[in-house]
Amino acid sequence: MRFEDARIERICGTAAQLPPPGPNEVALVGRSNVGKSSLINAAVGRRRLMRVSREPGRTREVVFLRAAREGYLVDLPGYGFARVPLAAKRAWGRLVEAYLARRAPGLGLLLLDIRREEPSEGDLMMVEWFRRYERPFAAVLTKADQLPRGRWRGAADRVARALELEREEGPIAVSARSGEGLEELKRLIARGFATP
Ligand SMILES: Nc1nc2c(ncn2[C@@H]2O[C@H](COP(=O)(O)OP(=O)(O)OP(=O)(O)O)[C@@H](O)[C@H]2O)c(=O)[nH]1
Ligand SMILES: [Mg+2]
């Protein structure tokens, strides 16, 4: 699958701006700085479409990216970073919740840094949400270029256990930097677009 026509179609800073349900979409969620925006850029092959930063809290809105005819990729603000002011965290939390409740994405991609030993509280909350609302999701381990390949399997097993994942929920290992795992990620995205 290729997303060469990808373009940003809508940016929503508040829940009131969220559009009514449209074509299917795949939403990327995860801790701030985990690499959501970078992974979208890598998947669509456009280096500077989504803004990326070393500073956590780069994405502050819900960004709807039209990925060719297939559907939307949705970039969301991250959660859980201590250096982000509390008021901003609350506002983004409300926005993410409103997005998930109202749009019920065909697939959620929960991103976790492959180097982290344990999922965060926010990650666990996300899984609980996906399960409660019976929305399909898959775990994606980011920044795989930062861990020797021989340790990927152990990291994946740890996350699968901690999040009690089913087989089709991953996790898969990816790297926006090396391109590792992107084909598998795109297959997941295609599946999400096809899910009502
Ligand atoms: N080594 C490596 N670094 C990465 C990779 N993906 C992202 N990064 C770096 O991680 C940092 C955060 O990336 P972003 O894509 O902005 O992360 P985000 O999850 O969108 O963050 P928020 O918008 O704050 O929620 C940047 O410095 C990226 O260059 C990767 O695959 N490998
Ligand atoms: Mg971002």
PDB file of C-alpha atoms and ligand atoms in Angstrom:
ATOM      1  CA  MET A   1       0.000   0.000   0.000  1.00  0.00           C
ATOM      2  CA  ARG A   2       1.214   3.482  -0.839  1.00  0.00           C
ATOM      3  CA  PHE A   3       0.019   6.784   0.551  1.00  0.00           C
ATOM      4  CA  GLU A   4       1.628   9.149  -1.907  1.00  0.00           C
ATOM      5  CA  ASP A   5      -1.303  11.598  -2.087  1.00  0.00           C
ATOM      6  CA  ALA A   6      -1.356  12.133   1.661  1.00  0.00           C
ATOM      7  CA  ARG A   7      -2.342  15.629   2.733  1.00  0.00           C
ATOM      8  CA  ILE A   8      -3.465  17.320   5.923  1.00  0.00           C
ATOM      9  CA  GLU A   9      -7.176  17.883   5.648  1.00  0.00           C
ATOM     10  CA  ARG A  10      -8.207  19.193   9.026  1.00  0.00           C
ATOM     11  CA  ILE A  11      -6.634  20.293  12.299  1.00  0.00           C
ATOM     12  CA  CYS A  12      -8.823  20.398  15.403  1.00  0.00           C
ATOM     13  CA  GLY A  13      -7.675  22.155  18.557  1.00  0.00           C
ATOM     14  CA  THR A  14     -10.874  21.585  20.543  1.00  0.00           C
ATOM     15  CA  ALA A  15     -13.496  18.868  20.820  1.00  0.00           C
ATOM     16  CA  ALA A  16     -16.103  21.199  19.295  1.00  0.00           C
ATOM     17  CA  GLN A  17     -14.093  21.335  16.075  1.00  0.00           C
ATOM     18  CA  LEU A  18     -14.077  17.571  15.531  1.00  0.00           C
ATOM     19  CA  PRO A  19     -15.856  16.669  12.300  1.00  0.00           C
ATOM     20  CA  PRO A  20     -18.755  14.222  12.124  1.00  0.00           C
ATOM     21  CA  PRO A  21     -17.770  10.623  11.324  1.00  0.00           C
ATOM     22  CA  GLY A  22     -16.453  10.243   7.792  1.00  0.00           C
ATOM     23  CA  PRO A  23     -14.304   7.667   5.987  1.00  0.00           C
ATOM     24  CA  ASN A  24     -12.519   5.077   8.067  1.00  0.00           C
ATOM     25  CA  GLU A  25      -9.552   6.153  10.056  1.00  0.00           C
ATOM     26  CA  VAL A  26      -6.540   4.841  11.882  1.00  0.00           C
ATOM     27  CA  ALA A  27      -5.514   6.779  14.981  1.00  0.00           C
ATOM     28  CA  LEU A  28      -2.029   6.891  16.492  1.00  0.00           C
ATOM     29  CA  VAL A  29      -1.916   7.200  20.253  1.00  0.00           C
ATOM     30  CA  GLY A  30       0.903   7.021  22.752  1.00  0.00           C
ATOM     31  CA  ARG A  31       3.110   8.839  25.159  1.00  0.00           C
ATOM     32  CA  SER A  32       4.442  12.221  24.160  1.00  0.00           C
ATOM     33  CA  ASN A  33       7.688  11.884  22.186  1.00  0.00           C
ATOM     34  CA  VAL A  34       7.132   8.198  21.403  1.00  0.00           C
ATOM     35  CA  GLY A  35       7.295   8.979  17.680  1.00  0.00           C
ATOM     36  CA  LYS A  36       3.681   9.195  16.440  1.00  0.00           C
ATOM     37  CA  SER A  37       4.165  12.096  14.051  1.00  0.00           C
ATOM     38  CA  SER A  38       7.491  10.722  12.793  1.00  0.00           C
ATOM     39  CA  LEU A  39       5.903   7.366  12.051  1.00  0.00           C
ATOM     40  CA  ILE A  40       3.110   8.965  10.040  1.00  0.00           C
ATOM     41  CA  ASN A  41       5.703  10.852   8.010  1.00  0.00           C
ATOM     42  CA  ALA A  42       7.620   7.629   7.411  1.00  0.00           C
ATOM     43  CA  ALA A  43       4.491   5.660   6.465  1.00  0.00           C
ATOM     44  CA  VAL A  44       3.403   8.222   3.881  1.00  0.00           C
ATOM     45  CA  GLY A  45       6.952   8.853   2.710  1.00  0.00           C
ATOM     46  CA  ARG A  46       6.896  12.598   3.414  1.00  0.00           C
ATOM     47  CA  ARG A  47       9.586  13.777   5.755  1.00  0.00           C
ATOM     48  CA  ARG A  48       8.086  17.040   6.849  1.00  0.00           C
ATOM     49  CA  LEU A  49       4.323  16.637   6.686  1.00  0.00           C
ATOM     50  CA  MET A  50       3.705  16.321  10.423  1.00  0.00           C
ATOM     51  CA  ARG A  51       5.662  18.456  12.813  1.00  0.00           C
ATOM     52  CA  VAL A  52       8.153  16.517  14.853  1.00  0.00           C
ATOM     53  CA  SER A  53      10.291  17.625  17.761  1.00  0.00           C
ATOM     54  CA  ARG A  54      12.656  16.406  20.422  1.00  0.00           C
ATOM     55  CA  GLU A  55      10.578  18.416  22.882  1.00  0.00           C
ATOM     56  CA  PRO A  56       7.583  16.427  24.142  1.00  0.00           C
ATOM     57  CA  GLY A  57       4.242  18.055  23.380  1.00  0.00           C
ATOM     58  CA  ARG A  58       4.861  18.884  19.764  1.00  0.00           C
ATOM     59  CA  THR A  59       1.420  17.803  18.555  1.00  0.00           C
ATOM     60  CA  ARG A  60      -1.309  19.785  20.310  1.00  0.00           C
ATOM     61  CA  GLU A  61      -4.241  19.173  18.025  1.00  0.00           C
ATOM     62  CA  VAL A  62      -6.019  16.279  16.378  1.00  0.00           C
ATOM     63  CA  VAL A  63      -4.606  16.219  12.841  1.00  0.00           C
ATOM     64  CA  PHE A  64      -6.582  14.436  10.128  1.00  0.00           C
ATOM     65  CA  LEU A  65      -4.410  13.317   7.281  1.00  0.00           C
ATOM     66  CA  ARG A  66      -6.109  12.112   4.153  1.00  0.00           C
ATOM     67  CA  ALA A  67      -4.066   9.123   2.985  1.00  0.00           C
ATOM     68  CA  ALA A  68      -5.013   8.836  -0.682  1.00  0.00           C
ATOM     69  CA  ARG A  69      -8.531   7.449  -1.166  1.00  0.00           C
ATOM     70  CA  GLU A  70      -8.351   4.870   1.560  1.00  0.00           C
ATOM     71  CA  GLY A  71      -9.071   6.882   4.665  1.00  0.00           C
ATOM     72  CA  TYR A  72      -7.587   9.110   7.312  1.00  0.00           C
ATOM     73  CA  LEU A  73      -4.533   8.728   9.464  1.00  0.00           C
ATOM     74  CA  VAL A  74      -5.070  10.670  12.667  1.00  0.00           C
ATOM     75  CA  ASP A  75      -2.237  12.121  14.713  1.00  0.00           C
ATOM     76  CA  LEU A  76      -3.082  12.871  18.338  1.00  0.00           C
ATOM     77  CA  PRO A  77      -1.349  14.781  21.127  1.00  0.00           C
ATOM     78  CA  GLY A  78       0.719  12.530  23.355  1.00  0.00           C
ATOM     79  CA  TYR A  79       0.153  11.946  27.048  1.00  0.00           C
ATOM     80  CA  GLY A  80       2.167  11.501  30.163  1.00  0.00           C
ATOM     81  CA  PHE A  81       5.184  13.731  29.907  1.00  0.00           C
ATOM     82  CA  ALA A  82       6.147  15.428  33.167  1.00  0.00           C
ATOM     83  CA  ARG A  83       7.509  18.587  31.583  1.00  0.00           C
ATOM     84  CA  VAL A  84       4.252  19.476  29.855  1.00  0.00           C
ATOM     85  CA  PRO A  85       2.206  21.956  31.957  1.00  0.00           C
ATOM     86  CA  LEU A  86      -0.749  20.397  33.777  1.00  0.00           C
ATOM     87  CA  ALA A  87      -3.379  22.647  32.196  1.00  0.00           C
ATOM     88  CA  ALA A  88      -2.170  21.677  28.729  1.00  0.00           C
ATOM     89  CA  LYS A  89      -2.172  17.999  29.664  1.00  0.00           C
ATOM     90  CA  ARG A  90      -5.770  18.252  30.835  1.00  0.00           C
ATOM     91  CA  ALA A  91      -6.871  20.033  27.697  1.00  0.00           C
ATOM     92  CA  TRP A  92      -5.197  17.453  25.436  1.00  0.00           C
ATOM     93  CA  GLY A  93      -6.602  14.588  27.512  1.00  0.00           C
ATOM     94  CA  ARG A  94     -10.118  15.939  27.026  1.00  0.00           C
ATOM     95  CA  LEU A  95      -9.483  16.354  23.327  1.00  0.00           C
ATOM     96  CA  VAL A  96      -8.143  12.820  22.872  1.00  0.00           C
ATOM     97  CA  GLU A  97     -11.034  11.361  24.860  1.00  0.00           C
ATOM     98  CA  ALA A  98     -13.584  13.310  22.846  1.00  0.00           C
ATOM     99  CA  TYR A  99     -11.916  12.176  19.644  1.00  0.00           C
ATOM    100  CA  LEU A 100     -11.967   8.494  20.602  1.00  0.00           C
ATOM    101  CA  ALA A 101     -15.516   8.556  21.927  1.00  0.00           C
ATOM    102  CA  ARG A 102     -16.960  10.383  18.944  1.00  0.00           C
ATOM    103  CA  ARG A 103     -15.026   8.972  16.019  1.00  0.00           C
ATOM    104  CA  ALA A 104     -14.485   5.348  17.101  1.00  0.00           C
ATOM    105  CA  PRO A 105     -11.509   4.773  14.760  1.00  0.00           C
ATOM    106  CA  GLY A 106     -11.395   1.538  12.745  1.00  0.00           C
ATOM    107  CA  LEU A 107      -8.009   0.829  14.271  1.00  0.00           C
ATOM    108  CA  GLY A 108      -5.999   2.358  17.072  1.00  0.00           C
ATOM    109  CA  LEU A 109      -2.238   2.100  16.931  1.00  0.00           C
ATOM    110  CA  LEU A 110      -0.787   2.263  20.421  1.00  0.00           C
ATOM    111  CA  LEU A 111       2.845   3.287  20.163  1.00  0.00           C
ATOM    112  CA  LEU A 112       5.385   2.341  22.822  1.00  0.00           C
ATOM    113  CA  ASP A 113       9.111   3.056  22.838  1.00  0.00           C
ATOM    114  CA  ILE A 114      10.890  -0.270  22.311  1.00  0.00           C
ATOM    115  CA  ARG A 115      13.478   0.681  24.952  1.00  0.00           C
ATOM    116  CA  ARG A 116      11.001   1.188  27.793  1.00  0.00           C
ATOM    117  CA  GLU A 117      10.777  -1.663  30.252  1.00  0.00           C
ATOM    118  CA  GLU A 118       7.174  -1.114  31.269  1.00  0.00           C
ATOM    119  CA  PRO A 119       4.087   0.399  29.634  1.00  0.00           C
ATOM    120  CA  SER A 120       3.085   3.666  31.328  1.00  0.00           C
ATOM    121  CA  GLU A 121      -0.134   4.315  33.182  1.00  0.00           C
ATOM    122  CA  GLY A 122      -1.408   6.194  30.142  1.00  0.00           C
ATOM    123  CA  ASP A 123      -0.676   3.209  27.901  1.00  0.00           C
ATOM    124  CA  LEU A 124      -2.662   0.941  30.205  1.00  0.00           C
ATOM    125  CA  MET A 125      -5.540   3.405  30.187  1.00  0.00           C
ATOM    126  CA  MET A 126      -5.552   3.391  26.407  1.00  0.00           C
ATOM    127  CA  VAL A 127      -5.749  -0.397  26.295  1.00  0.00           C
ATOM    128  CA  GLU A 128      -8.581  -0.316  28.800  1.00  0.00           C
ATOM    129  CA  TRP A 129     -10.408   2.171  26.612  1.00  0.00           C
ATOM    130  CA  PHE A 130      -9.973   0.124  23.439  1.00  0.00           C
ATOM    131  CA  ARG A 131     -11.251  -2.946  25.204  1.00  0.00           C
ATOM    132  CA  ARG A 132     -14.177  -1.232  26.885  1.00  0.00           C
ATOM    133  CA  TYR A 133     -15.429   0.226  23.602  1.00  0.00           C
ATOM    134  CA  GLU A 134     -14.518  -2.902  21.657  1.00  0.00           C
ATOM    135  CA  ARG A 135     -12.337  -1.006  19.209  1.00  0.00           C
ATOM    136  CA  PRO A 136      -9.591  -2.950  17.416  1.00  0.00           C
ATOM    137  CA  PHE A 137      -6.065  -1.846  18.212  1.00  0.00           C
ATOM    138  CA  ALA A 138      -2.494  -3.001  17.800  1.00  0.00           C
ATOM    139  CA  ALA A 139       0.669  -2.209  19.742  1.00  0.00           C
ATOM    140  CA  VAL A 140       3.616  -0.777  17.817  1.00  0.00           C
ATOM    141  CA  LEU A 141       7.133  -0.624  19.269  1.00  0.00           C
ATOM    142  CA  THR A 142       8.862   2.502  17.985  1.00  0.00           C
ATOM    143  CA  LYS A 143      12.514   3.520  17.543  1.00  0.00           C
ATOM    144  CA  ALA A 144      13.614  -0.071  16.919  1.00  0.00           C
ATOM    145  CA  ASP A 145      16.868   1.337  15.491  1.00  0.00           C
ATOM    146  CA  GLN A 146      17.796   2.203  19.079  1.00  0.00           C
ATOM    147  CA  LEU A 147      17.818  -1.416  20.298  1.00  0.00           C
ATOM    148  CA  PRO A 148      19.923  -4.273  18.950  1.00  0.00           C
ATOM    149  CA  ARG A 149      17.767  -6.572  16.854  1.00  0.00           C
ATOM    150  CA  GLY A 150      18.502  -9.525  19.129  1.00  0.00           C
ATOM    151  CA  ARG A 151      16.545  -7.796  21.894  1.00  0.00           C
ATOM    152  CA  TRP A 152      13.407  -6.978  19.894  1.00  0.00           C
ATOM    153  CA  ARG A 153      11.743 -10.266  20.641  1.00  0.00           C
ATOM    154  CA  GLY A 154      12.206  -9.922  24.383  1.00  0.00           C
ATOM    155  CA  ALA A 155      10.815  -6.377  24.301  1.00  0.00           C
ATOM    156  CA  ALA A 156       7.806  -7.539  22.274  1.00  0.00           C
ATOM    157  CA  ASP A 157       7.091 -10.429  24.640  1.00  0.00           C
ATOM    158  CA  ARG A 158       7.269  -8.119  27.651  1.00  0.00           C
ATOM    159  CA  VAL A 159       4.764  -5.674  26.170  1.00  0.00           C
ATOM    160  CA  ALA A 160       2.447  -8.475  25.008  1.00  0.00           C
ATOM    161  CA  ARG A 161       2.397  -9.829  28.553  1.00  0.00           C
ATOM    162  CA  ALA A 162       1.990  -6.472  30.289  1.00  0.00           C
ATOM    163  CA  LEU A 163      -0.887  -5.424  28.024  1.00  0.00           C
ATOM    164  CA  GLU A 164      -2.350  -8.946  27.730  1.00  0.00           C
ATOM    165  CA  LEU A 165      -2.390  -8.675  23.952  1.00  0.00           C
ATOM    166  CA  GLU A 166      -4.124 -11.089  21.624  1.00  0.00           C
ATOM    167  CA  ARG A 167      -2.083 -12.387  18.729  1.00  0.00           C
ATOM    168  CA  GLU A 168      -3.504  -9.945  16.161  1.00  0.00           C
ATOM    169  CA  GLU A 169      -2.792  -7.018  18.490  1.00  0.00           C
ATOM    170  CA  GLY A 170       0.963  -7.203  17.908  1.00  0.00           C
ATOM    171  CA  PRO A 171       3.277  -5.799  18.909  1.00  0.00           C
ATOM    172  CA  ILE A 172       5.239  -5.061  15.760  1.00  0.00           C
ATOM    173  CA  ALA A 173       8.621  -3.322  15.850  1.00  0.00           C
ATOM    174  CA  VAL A 174       9.160  -0.299  13.600  1.00  0.00           C
ATOM    175  CA  SER A 175      11.646   2.461  12.999  1.00  0.00           C
ATOM    176  CA  ALA A 176      10.781   5.728  11.300  1.00  0.00           C
ATOM    177  CA  ARG A 177      14.513   6.266  10.939  1.00  0.00           C
ATOM    178  CA  SER A 178      15.589   2.980   9.315  1.00  0.00           C
ATOM    179  CA  GLY A 179      12.265   2.098   7.686  1.00  0.00           C
ATOM    180  CA  GLU A 180      12.220  -1.231   9.485  1.00  0.00           C
ATOM    181  CA  GLY A 181       8.707  -2.674   9.904  1.00  0.00           C
ATOM    182  CA  LEU A 182       7.000  -0.042   7.761  1.00  0.00           C
ATOM    183  CA  GLU A 183       5.537  -2.545   5.297  1.00  0.00           C
ATOM    184  CA  GLU A 184       3.950  -4.490   8.110  1.00  0.00           C
ATOM    185  CA  LEU A 185       2.678  -1.241   9.604  1.00  0.00           C
ATOM    186  CA  LYS A 186       1.094  -0.283   6.290  1.00  0.00           C
ATOM    187  CA  ARG A 187      -0.651  -3.631   6.108  1.00  0.00           C
ATOM    188  CA  LEU A 188      -2.094  -2.953   9.564  1.00  0.00           C
ATOM    189  CA  ILE A 189      -3.230   0.496   8.462  1.00  0.00           C
ATOM    190  CA  ALA A 190      -4.903  -0.955   5.366  1.00  0.00           C
ATOM    191  CA  ARG A 191      -6.758  -3.373   7.609  1.00  0.00           C
ATOM    192  CA  GLY A 192      -7.881  -0.467   9.813  1.00  0.00           C
ATOM    193  CA  PHE A 193      -9.225   1.437   6.814  1.00  0.00           C
ATOM    194  CA  ALA A 194     -11.252  -1.614   5.869  1.00  0.00           C
ATOM    195  CA  THR A 195     -12.783  -1.974   9.362  1.00  0.00           C
ATOM    196  CA  PRO A 196     -16.221  -0.354   9.771  1.00  0.00           C
TER     197      PRO A 196
HETATM  198  N1  LIG B   1      16.041   7.012  16.686  1.00  0.00           N
HETATM  199  C1  LIG B   1      14.780   7.276  16.354  1.00  0.00           C
HETATM  200  N2  LIG B   1      14.223   8.437  16.747  1.00  0.00           N
HETATM  201  C2  LIG B   1      12.929   8.679  16.421  1.00  0.00           C
HETATM  202  C3  LIG B   1      12.177   7.734  15.663  1.00  0.00           C
HETATM  203  N3  LIG B   1      10.929   8.237  15.511  1.00  0.00           N
HETATM  204  C4  LIG B   1      10.926   9.441  16.121  1.00  0.00           C
HETATM  205  N4  LIG B   1      12.112   9.724  16.676  1.00  0.00           N
HETATM  206  C5  LIG B   1      12.480  10.948  17.418  1.00  0.00           C
HETATM  207  O1  LIG B   1      11.656  11.074  18.575  1.00  0.00           O
HETATM  208  C6  LIG B   1      11.331  12.436  18.837  1.00  0.00           C
HETATM  209  C7  LIG B   1       9.820  12.598  18.965  1.00  0.00           C
HETATM  210  O2  LIG B   1       9.206  12.316  17.740  1.00  0.00           O
HETATM  211  P1  LIG B   1       7.719  12.806  17.392  1.00  0.00           P
HETATM  212  O3  LIG B   1       7.346  12.146  16.119  1.00  0.00           O
HETATM  213  O4  LIG B   1       7.595  14.277  17.466  1.00  0.00           O
HETATM  214  O5  LIG B   1       6.902  12.165  18.626  1.00  0.00           O
HETATM  215  P2  LIG B   1       5.326  12.319  18.967  1.00  0.00           P
HETATM  216  O6  LIG B   1       4.901  11.029  19.546  1.00  0.00           O
HETATM  217  O7  LIG B   1       4.583  12.809  17.775  1.00  0.00           O
HETATM  218  O8  LIG B   1       5.347  13.412  20.132  1.00  0.00           O
HETATM  219  P3  LIG B   1       4.153  14.416  20.601  1.00  0.00           P
HETATM  220  O9  LIG B   1       3.657  15.115  19.381  1.00  0.00           O
HETATM  221  O10 LIG B   1       4.810  15.318  21.581  1.00  0.00           O
HETATM  222  O11 LIG B   1       3.102  13.564  21.256  1.00  0.00           O
HETATM  223  C8  LIG B   1      11.962  13.222  17.682  1.00  0.00           C
HETATM  224  O12 LIG B   1      13.191  13.744  18.140  1.00  0.00           O
HETATM  225  C9  LIG B   1      12.153  12.203  16.598  1.00  0.00           C
HETATM  226  O13 LIG B   1      13.223  12.500  15.727  1.00  0.00           O
HETATM  227  C10 LIG B   1      12.814   6.505  15.259  1.00  0.00           C
HETATM  228  O14 LIG B   1      12.260   5.606  14.600  1.00  0.00           O
HETATM  229  N5  LIG B   1      14.131   6.338  15.632  1.00  0.00           N
HETATM  230 MG    MG B   2       3.417  14.421  17.491  1.00  0.00          MG
END
